[in-house]
Amino acid sequence: MSSQETSESDLALIEGHETLPASWITRFKRAPKSLALAWLVVLIVLAWAALPELFTGYSGTEGVPGEQLRPPTLEHVLGTDGLGRDLYARIVYGARHSLSGAFVAVTVGLLLGTLLGLVAGSRGGWLDAVIMRLVDSLLAVPSLLLSLSIIVLLGFGTINVAIAVGAVSVARFARLVRSEVVRVRRSDYVEAAFGSGGTFWAVLRRHVLPNSLTSVIALAALQFGSAILAISTLGFLGYGAPPPTPEWGLLIAEGRNYLSRAWWLTAAPGIVVVLVVLAADRISKSIQRSGA
Amino acid sequence: MIRYLAGRVGQALAVLFATFTAAFLLLQVLPGDAVMIKFMSPEMGLSPQQIAEIRASYAADLPIWEQYLRTVANFLSGNFGYSIQAGVPVSQQLAINLPPTLQLAALAFVAAVILTIALAALSNMVGMAWLRSALQALPSLFISVPVFWLGIMLIQVFSFQLGLVSVISPGPVERLILPVTTLAIPISAPLAQILMRNIDEVLAQPFVAVARAKGASRHWVLWKHVARNAVLPTLTIAGVLFGELLAGAVVTEAVFGLNGLGGLTYQAVGNHDTAVLQAIVVISALAFVTINLIVDLLYPVLDPRLGSKLGTAT
């Protein structure tokens, strides 16, 4: 038994390159097709958000008179809307609104949730009980109703909607981080770190946080997808950015008025939302697996 | 066992109380009072003295802690306050709007369960590998589809393209077909995901191998041994599912222009009608907590293996 272990580690020493992590290119080549596709979708949408001018020559907000409700052609890939605006351009320019909204939402949830979970998990006692009952009560309200309540408080608008969506995910992050912290805290090396004189915050930062990171990042990726869904829903209901902002949910709401004449106006932005959410879901799963 | 029961009920009450307090602070105290928003507008042409009288009649002039105690007492006696905008008791509005939403949600739930069972059964019985992986990928797709967009697409396909469902003056049943489908598809997604994962887990158990070795067919094992063991854990998401149903119903009603809780919520948000919103939030939290409590208490009864664990562990 022990001799075999030695020979294996010797082998690893000799063929050192085998044990090094594969470079990201080979990892990308080895990744399943669906995962590669998911990253491709995310990269394209991120590129849209960063440099929309590179992807379309048309304006995202201003239409061309006389070009209303054109069906998809080579000139207008996804057709034009009721004001003669190129739909593909509107989706490309809208990426910035939808993605930055989702980014704000995930950041709010991640920061607040991680803080609550860390404090509850590492302090324990009555503080843990109070925080976790608060988290439970956040989870007891359907996410849409919770978002709407916060929007009533903050008012309409892109940032307010993003914060309202993020607040919903605070409870999920808090629960996950707390359970991770409790799990890591019980492990021997954390006991040892405390035993060798580590202060509470030092142990938390150096040992507990890094070991809880994988599942938190996986949840963040998943929440990014749900945030895009939730933001588009609230945008559709009219609580988000006002027109003519090309936010994806708003595009679907506007296209709805031309449903019988121009189906592509609602179909196209919806498909983009579905693809991005699916991609986030797929990436989240692969992160979760890599940590397990 | 009694201690477990008392602890569990106490925890549920604590959560409910916290939700109520948070909703009160969030909706009634922080935004300033809704009475002022409505009656201060110049169109009403009221004198400051009249406004003060109206505020007193809504008890909006009392200190916060007194308002809070009054609201607690009112909610406990089933009085959810007055809708500022409509001028009628909130309980009356709920009585009108709750039944259609519950009907939509219940029908969608039944449809979702049928869809889930069909998906899980098919993905385990179909021989072709590509079809099986396609079926197994469906729940992930369902979960990623915006409910409102799905509704619009269904109208587009079935009403405008195929002309199967009339939009102009549909009958009572015809009117509900598309909304129920719209709501059922996203609701079936988490159900199907959990059921499929459980089936896979149970299939890996030794007793399945034993049953197969004894000569039982794959289908027989699936229905007689696996199904019973795999269905039970889906109960644990009953509470979450209820919340999803309610939120989905709100959006679905908005898309299809149906009356119900959705329309009420939509108006309440638009008009800052916080009493209505608070009642809806508290009632949905009450339902969530109750469902979870029932599931928690029922689970050891349905699965005797857990009952014995509870007795020894806690």
XYZ file of C-alpha atoms in Angstrom:
606
model
C 0.000 0.000 0.000
C 2.576 2.554 1.086
C 5.070 1.479 -1.582
C 2.454 2.037 -4.236
C 1.791 5.536 -2.912
C 5.503 6.317 -3.094
C 5.794 5.063 -6.636
C 2.819 7.170 -7.699
C 4.250 10.318 -6.191
C 7.627 9.501 -7.734
C 5.984 9.165 -11.095
C 4.319 12.512 -10.592
C 7.717 14.030 -9.766
C 9.332 12.582 -12.858
C 6.547 13.523 -15.225
C 5.958 16.856 -13.561
C 4.104 18.365 -16.504
C 1.329 15.810 -16.074
C 0.350 17.170 -12.679
C 0.473 20.823 -13.695
C -2.947 22.309 -14.435
C -3.724 22.250 -18.141
C -3.443 25.583 -19.936
C -6.752 27.293 -20.600
C -6.547 26.578 -24.323
C -6.338 22.827 -23.830
C -9.003 23.067 -21.156
C -11.225 24.929 -23.597
C -10.591 22.239 -26.235
C -11.396 19.474 -23.759
C -14.535 21.180 -22.423
C -17.876 19.732 -23.495
C -19.424 21.418 -26.515
C -22.343 22.844 -24.531
C -19.974 24.544 -22.092
C -17.880 26.028 -24.891
C -21.095 27.283 -26.501
C -22.214 28.813 -23.203
C -18.937 30.742 -22.864
C -19.259 31.855 -26.489
C -22.739 33.287 -25.809
C -21.505 35.112 -22.713
C -18.449 36.499 -24.510
C -20.527 37.773 -27.435
C -23.031 39.478 -25.140
C -20.216 40.992 -23.066
C -18.655 42.299 -26.276
C -22.023 43.813 -27.252
C -22.187 45.547 -23.904
C -18.584 46.818 -24.097
C -18.427 47.997 -27.712
C -21.869 48.034 -29.335
C -20.648 50.298 -32.191
C -18.439 47.471 -33.486
C -21.378 45.146 -34.017
C -23.908 47.369 -35.716
C -23.953 50.486 -37.835
C -27.445 51.477 -36.733
C -28.433 53.519 -33.703
C -29.923 51.753 -30.700
C -32.482 54.462 -30.003
C -33.145 56.435 -33.185
C -35.182 55.126 -36.071
C -35.209 55.855 -39.767
C -38.542 57.311 -41.000
C -40.126 55.188 -43.707
C -38.344 52.026 -42.564
C -41.026 50.928 -40.090
C -41.827 47.252 -39.414
C -39.482 45.817 -42.056
C -39.227 42.024 -41.845
C -35.751 40.511 -41.338
C -33.573 41.084 -44.432
C -29.848 41.301 -45.134
C -30.008 45.029 -44.510
C -31.854 44.706 -41.212
C -30.905 41.270 -39.865
C -33.746 41.133 -37.361
C -36.075 43.627 -39.041
C -37.169 47.027 -37.743
C -39.705 48.091 -35.131
C -42.696 50.439 -35.290
C -40.472 53.528 -35.243
C -38.054 52.254 -37.899
C -35.349 51.277 -35.412
C -33.122 48.326 -36.301
C -34.022 45.534 -33.861
C -30.586 43.883 -33.938
C -29.007 47.238 -33.042
C -31.476 47.690 -30.193
C -30.659 44.240 -28.797
C -26.904 44.919 -29.083
C -27.208 48.298 -27.343
C -29.604 46.788 -24.802
C -26.968 44.293 -23.662
C -25.289 47.075 -21.706
C -28.475 47.855 -19.746
C -29.449 44.263 -19.051
C -25.937 43.069 -18.175
C -25.015 46.035 -15.994
C -28.357 45.662 -14.196
C -27.663 41.982 -13.578
C -24.118 42.848 -12.482
C -25.383 45.364 -9.917
C -27.981 42.862 -8.708
C -25.455 40.059 -8.216
C -23.000 42.430 -6.519
C -25.656 43.591 -4.053
C -26.689 40.009 -3.290
C -23.109 38.738 -3.110
C -21.775 41.459 -0.803
C -24.718 41.659 1.591
C -25.375 37.911 1.548
C -21.747 36.941 2.077
C -21.415 39.417 4.931
C -24.566 38.125 6.659
C -23.593 34.483 6.076
C -20.037 35.018 7.324
C -21.153 36.742 10.507
C -23.914 34.205 11.191
C -21.713 31.199 10.470
C -18.615 32.284 12.327
C -20.144 34.057 15.341
C -22.994 31.599 15.968
C -25.235 31.987 19.023
C -28.086 34.484 19.131
C -26.662 36.571 16.273
C -26.760 33.490 14.040
C -30.360 32.791 15.067
C -31.513 36.360 14.426
C -29.769 36.643 11.044
C -31.010 33.277 9.843
C -34.639 34.017 10.848
C -34.360 37.282 8.915
C -33.029 35.342 5.935
C -35.885 32.853 6.303
C -38.397 35.677 6.240
C -36.786 37.045 3.059
C -37.205 33.607 1.493
C -40.823 33.365 2.660
C -41.933 36.116 0.279
C -42.105 35.212 -3.438
C -39.161 36.867 -5.181
C -41.305 38.970 -7.498
C -43.385 40.366 -4.615
C -40.219 41.158 -2.650
C -38.742 42.986 -5.645
C -41.989 44.908 -6.156
C -42.087 45.959 -2.480
C -38.556 47.325 -2.743
C -39.404 49.104 -5.996
C -42.356 50.801 -4.263
C -39.879 52.014 -1.667
C -37.109 53.109 -4.047
C -39.120 54.173 -7.076
C -38.871 53.056 -10.711
C -35.671 53.007 -12.784
C -32.815 50.800 -13.943
C -30.651 50.941 -10.811
C -33.596 50.598 -8.434
C -34.828 47.529 -10.282
C -31.322 46.049 -10.153
C -31.104 46.658 -6.390
C -34.566 45.161 -5.870
C -33.569 42.052 -7.828
C -30.291 41.821 -5.931
C -32.027 42.053 -2.560
C -33.923 38.878 -3.413
C -30.675 36.921 -3.793
C -29.213 38.170 -0.488
C -30.985 35.343 1.351
C -29.591 32.664 -0.995
C -26.011 33.898 -0.690
C -26.340 34.245 3.080
C -27.592 30.674 3.472
C -24.916 29.201 1.234
C -22.054 31.140 2.813
C -23.249 30.289 6.312
C -23.388 26.563 5.590
C -19.964 26.678 3.919
C -18.484 28.579 6.850
C -19.953 26.131 9.349
C -18.562 23.225 7.298
C -15.077 24.705 6.937
C -14.964 25.835 10.571
C -15.335 22.289 11.796
C -12.376 21.057 9.742
C -9.094 20.263 11.492
C -6.900 22.808 9.728
C -9.133 25.697 10.800
C -9.024 24.424 14.393
C -5.243 24.273 13.982
C -5.129 27.828 12.639
C -7.040 29.031 15.690
C -4.824 26.887 17.916
C -1.639 28.389 16.532
C -2.802 31.834 17.510
C -4.686 33.088 14.440
C -7.147 35.881 15.154
C -10.787 35.458 14.194
C -10.683 37.705 11.113
C -7.295 36.394 9.942
C -8.525 32.796 10.018
C -11.722 33.848 8.268
C -9.836 35.630 5.488
C -7.003 33.148 5.005
C -8.761 29.811 5.503
C -12.545 30.008 5.619
C -13.237 32.387 2.703
C -10.964 30.762 0.073
C -12.428 27.352 0.830
C -16.008 28.544 0.458
C -15.344 30.417 -2.748
C -16.164 27.811 -5.420
C -19.803 27.314 -4.495
C -20.283 31.041 -3.956
C -18.964 31.790 -7.453
C -21.173 29.042 -8.889
C -24.202 30.598 -7.171
C -23.159 34.041 -8.447
C -23.127 32.718 -12.023
C -26.557 31.157 -11.527
C -27.923 34.349 -9.953
C -26.568 36.335 -12.882
C -28.912 34.368 -15.136
C -31.899 34.718 -12.816
C -31.163 38.441 -12.431
C -31.349 38.893 -16.205
C -34.678 37.060 -16.177
C -36.040 39.090 -13.253
C -34.839 42.424 -14.674
C -36.441 41.674 -18.027
C -39.698 40.745 -16.230
C -39.732 44.003 -14.259
C -38.762 45.898 -17.409
C -41.660 44.255 -19.227
C -44.060 45.309 -16.471
C -42.777 48.873 -16.921
C -40.887 49.421 -13.675
C -37.410 49.587 -15.187
C -35.761 52.005 -17.553
C -38.227 54.245 -19.434
C -38.504 54.047 -23.245
C -36.649 54.496 -25.586
C -34.033 52.585 -23.551
C -33.390 49.333 -25.436
C -33.635 47.140 -22.309
C -34.488 43.555 -23.355
C -37.684 43.220 -21.311
C -38.890 46.568 -22.606
C -38.136 45.466 -26.204
C -40.425 42.474 -25.697
C -43.133 44.705 -24.183
C -42.917 47.106 -27.140
C -42.909 44.307 -29.683
C -46.087 42.947 -28.151
C -48.072 45.802 -29.705
C -47.153 44.534 -33.184
C -47.658 40.852 -32.410
C -49.992 40.133 -35.319
C -47.862 41.963 -37.905
C -44.240 41.639 -36.753
C -43.604 38.502 -34.699
C -39.827 38.937 -34.832
C -40.025 42.005 -32.579
C -40.959 39.850 -29.578
C -39.349 36.572 -30.633
C -35.773 37.829 -31.126
C -35.130 39.644 -27.808
C -36.796 36.755 -25.936
C -34.504 34.209 -27.586
C -31.469 36.311 -26.626
C -32.647 36.370 -22.991
C -33.198 32.588 -23.007
C -29.721 31.952 -24.495
C -27.945 34.152 -21.953
C -29.827 32.629 -19.004
C -29.150 29.096 -20.289
C -25.459 29.934 -20.710
C -25.220 31.290 -17.153
C -26.915 28.122 -15.873
C -24.492 25.883 -17.800
C -21.414 27.788 -16.617
C -22.654 27.746 -13.026
C -22.980 23.950 -13.194
C -19.454 23.501 -14.538
C -18.010 25.737 -11.786
C -19.906 23.752 -9.178
C -18.554 20.483 -10.589
C -14.960 21.724 -10.792
C -15.069 22.464 -7.083
C -16.607 19.138 -6.084
C -41.206 14.705 19.444
C -43.389 17.321 21.177
C -40.325 19.507 21.637
C -39.536 19.165 17.935
C -43.117 20.079 17.070
C -43.177 23.108 19.376
C -39.789 24.256 18.132
C -40.843 23.960 14.514
C -44.122 25.854 15.062
C -42.289 28.515 17.073
C -39.763 28.949 14.274
C -42.553 29.318 11.704
C -44.259 31.974 13.839
C -40.956 33.846 14.288
C -40.409 33.923 10.523
C -43.952 35.120 9.932
C -43.590 37.826 12.568
C -40.291 38.989 11.080
C -41.828 39.125 7.599
C -44.788 41.124 8.877
C -42.550 43.595 10.696
C -40.220 43.988 7.727
C -43.166 44.522 5.380
C -44.629 47.083 7.784
C -41.368 49.009 8.044
C -40.608 48.733 4.341
C -44.060 49.591 3.012
C -45.853 51.699 5.591
C -43.223 53.689 7.422
C -40.377 54.397 5.017
C -42.195 55.680 1.909
C -44.025 58.397 3.833
C -47.716 57.902 4.083
C -49.851 56.994 1.135
C -52.669 59.193 2.438
C -50.532 62.241 1.880
C -49.530 61.156 -1.608
C -53.139 60.818 -2.693
C -54.821 63.691 -0.904
C -52.032 66.269 -1.096
C -52.312 66.390 -4.876
C -53.668 69.812 -5.940
C -56.474 68.195 -7.966
C -58.213 67.166 -4.760
C -58.311 70.774 -3.569
C -58.441 69.898 0.121
C -57.605 72.277 2.930
C -54.823 71.333 5.395
C -57.474 70.794 8.058
C -59.415 68.344 5.908
C -56.201 66.460 5.170
C -55.505 66.225 8.882
C -59.001 64.809 9.430
C -58.522 62.228 6.697
C -55.149 61.256 8.151
C -56.753 60.822 11.550
C -59.478 58.637 10.044
C -56.786 56.363 8.550
C -54.884 56.523 11.881
C -51.881 57.846 9.954
C -51.259 60.626 12.518
C -50.340 58.252 15.351
C -46.742 57.479 16.343
C -45.140 54.570 14.481
C -45.179 52.086 17.358
C -48.874 52.699 17.923
C -49.615 52.256 14.216
C -47.609 49.055 14.324
C -49.551 47.619 17.283
C -52.840 48.591 15.647
C -51.807 46.915 12.372
C -50.791 43.746 14.219
C -54.138 43.638 16.020
C -56.012 44.339 12.785
C -54.186 41.622 10.823
C -54.826 39.117 13.589
C -58.547 39.851 13.381
C -58.533 39.587 9.591
C -58.721 43.331 8.924
C -56.041 44.250 6.395
C -56.786 47.968 6.343
C -58.124 50.152 3.567
C -56.903 50.457 0.036
C -56.066 54.166 -0.186
C -56.618 54.279 -3.921
C -59.848 52.289 -4.239
C -61.270 53.383 -0.903
C -62.540 49.903 -0.028
C -61.269 47.414 2.573
C -58.275 45.403 1.354
C -60.006 42.196 2.485
C -62.845 42.983 0.082
C -60.406 43.430 -2.809
C -58.697 40.182 -1.902
C -62.020 38.355 -1.782
C -62.675 39.434 -5.371
C -59.180 38.895 -6.757
C -57.893 35.847 -4.921
C -60.252 33.171 -6.360
C -59.373 33.632 -10.073
C -55.642 33.622 -9.252
C -55.972 30.512 -7.102
C -57.918 28.818 -9.899
C -55.202 29.692 -12.437
C -52.439 28.590 -10.057
C -54.193 25.309 -9.166
C -54.851 24.389 -12.808
C -51.277 25.294 -13.745
C -49.977 23.199 -10.868
C -51.944 20.143 -12.023
C -50.722 20.665 -15.583
C -47.143 21.062 -14.323
C -47.337 17.806 -12.355
C -48.636 15.948 -15.420
C -45.883 17.488 -17.558
C -43.240 16.581 -14.968
C -44.338 12.957 -14.707
C -44.491 12.668 -18.488
C -40.983 14.122 -18.833
C -39.473 11.940 -16.123
C -41.186 8.775 -17.354
C -40.302 9.387 -21.003
C -36.674 10.251 -20.302
C -36.312 6.970 -18.400
C -38.190 4.743 -20.805
C -37.140 6.053 -24.206
C -34.418 3.908 -25.736
C -32.805 6.400 -28.074
C -29.913 8.178 -26.363
C -30.263 11.479 -28.235
C -33.964 11.739 -27.387
C -33.252 10.926 -23.766
C -30.610 13.629 -23.410
C -32.915 16.079 -25.188
C -35.692 15.302 -22.689
C -33.283 15.637 -19.793
C -32.174 19.055 -21.048
C -35.751 20.375 -21.312
C -36.154 21.451 -17.643
C -33.036 23.644 -17.875
C -34.561 25.277 -20.933
C -37.951 25.721 -19.235
C -36.341 27.442 -16.257
C -34.520 29.906 -18.514
C -37.594 31.111 -20.389
C -39.148 34.403 -19.234
C -42.770 33.648 -18.280
C -44.134 36.770 -19.938
C -42.314 36.055 -23.188
C -43.540 32.468 -23.214
C -47.126 33.734 -22.877
C -46.710 36.166 -25.753
C -45.135 33.464 -27.947
C -47.991 31.065 -27.187
C -50.520 33.751 -28.182
C -48.495 34.366 -31.338
C -48.341 30.701 -32.345
C -51.713 29.353 -31.245
C -53.913 32.404 -31.734
C -52.380 34.360 -34.599
C -50.570 31.692 -36.660
C -52.688 28.580 -36.152
C -55.941 30.279 -35.146
C -56.648 27.520 -32.610
C -57.408 29.727 -29.609
C -59.526 32.807 -30.132
C -58.272 36.039 -28.547
C -61.292 38.215 -29.256
C -64.078 36.528 -27.274
C -62.887 33.199 -25.911
C -65.118 30.893 -23.886
C -64.449 30.306 -20.186
C -62.332 27.205 -20.852
C -60.662 28.500 -24.003
C -59.644 31.640 -22.126
C -57.634 29.635 -19.601
C -55.808 27.199 -21.926
C -52.891 29.465 -22.851
C -52.417 31.096 -19.397
C -52.396 27.682 -17.701
C -49.844 26.365 -20.219
C -47.728 29.499 -19.803
C -47.612 29.092 -16.057
C -47.257 25.296 -16.040
C -44.088 25.158 -18.138
C -41.752 27.131 -15.816
C -43.347 25.529 -12.723
C -42.668 22.030 -14.066
C -38.955 22.803 -14.499
C -37.750 22.605 -10.858
C -40.137 19.703 -10.220
C -38.796 17.738 -13.170
C -35.184 18.514 -12.259
C -35.629 17.174 -8.737
C -37.660 14.148 -9.832
C -35.159 13.162 -12.529
C -32.218 13.508 -10.147
C -34.014 11.423 -7.510
C -34.832 8.734 -10.030
C -31.164 8.545 -11.008
C -30.155 8.340 -7.349
C -32.673 5.602 -6.551
C -31.714 3.658 -9.684
C -28.153 3.474 -8.331
C -29.326 1.852 -5.068
C -28.471 -1.793 -4.434
C -32.098 -2.890 -4.083
C -32.753 -1.884 -7.682
C -29.943 -4.163 -8.834
C -31.418 -6.950 -6.700
C -34.878 -6.471 -8.209
C -33.396 -6.475 -11.704
C -31.321 -9.580 -10.898
C -34.454 -11.345 -9.754
C -35.816 -10.832 -13.232
C -38.016 -7.737 -12.895
C -38.304 -5.718 -16.079
C -36.926 -2.196 -16.258
C -40.420 -0.668 -16.428
C -41.679 -2.701 -13.509
C -38.742 -1.632 -11.343
C -39.239 1.975 -12.395
C -42.920 2.137 -11.469
C -43.004 -0.220 -8.482
C -39.698 0.475 -6.729
C -38.185 3.692 -7.987
C -41.206 5.976 -8.375
C -42.311 5.664 -4.744
C -38.858 6.525 -3.441
C -38.202 9.307 -5.921
C -41.476 11.232 -5.580
C -41.248 11.927 -1.859
C -38.270 14.348 -1.876
C -40.084 16.610 -4.370
C -42.345 17.574 -1.445
C -39.497 19.571 0.068
C -39.793 22.275 -2.593
C -43.585 22.610 -2.183
C -43.233 25.966 -0.394
C -40.847 27.448 -2.950
C -43.048 26.144 -5.732
C -46.077 27.903 -4.257
C -44.169 31.201 -4.295
C -43.152 30.621 -7.900
C -46.769 29.836 -8.818
C -47.995 33.047 -7.211
C -45.304 35.220 -8.821
C -45.824 33.463 -12.154
C -49.580 34.022 -11.894
C -49.019 37.762 -11.358
C -46.973 37.989 -14.563
C -49.250 35.646 -16.532
C -52.308 37.706 -15.609
C -50.506 40.835 -16.766
C -49.735 39.255 -20.153
C -53.209 37.842 -20.773
C -55.113 40.747 -19.203
C -56.855 38.506 -16.675
C -58.363 39.789 -13.444
C -56.843 38.591 -10.210
C -54.097 39.121 -7.703
C -51.735 40.066 -10.533
C -53.798 43.040 -11.627
C -54.279 44.066 -7.998
C -50.528 43.903 -7.318
C -49.748 45.779 -10.510
C -52.139 48.611 -9.593
C -50.927 48.686 -5.992
C -47.304 49.152 -7.119
C -48.273 51.845 -9.615
C -50.385 53.763 -7.062
C -48.126 53.243 -4.033
C -51.087 51.521 -2.416
C -48.976 50.057 0.353
C -51.795 48.559 2.448
C -52.761 46.287 -0.449
C -49.159 45.294 -1.118
C -48.498 44.582 2.547
C -51.549 42.343 2.770
C -50.460 40.402 -0.334
C -46.894 40.017 0.960
C -48.008 38.868 4.419
C -50.608 36.442 3.072
C -48.152 34.851 0.644
C -45.587 34.536 3.448
C -48.257 32.944 5.650
C -49.023 30.419 2.911
C -45.314 29.681 2.368
C -44.617 29.158 6.066
C -47.723 27.004 6.531
C -46.916 24.790 3.542
C -43.338 24.283 4.735
C -44.521 23.523 8.261
C -46.993 20.915 6.984
C -44.336 19.310 4.779
C -41.831 19.214 7.644
C -44.331 17.613 9.995
C -45.758 15.255 7.392
C -42.414 14.046 6.058
C -41.524 11.687 8.930
C -45.047 10.253 8.708
C -44.741 9.546 4.979
C -41.167 8.280 5.227
C -40.890 6.142 8.382
C -37.091 5.950 8.002
C -36.903 9.654 8.901
C -39.203 9.269 11.894
C -36.828 6.882 13.629
C -33.856 9.136 12.801
C -35.631 12.088 14.391
C -36.299 10.148 17.538
C -32.647 9.260 18.013
C -30.904 12.327 16.624
C -32.774 15.191 18.244
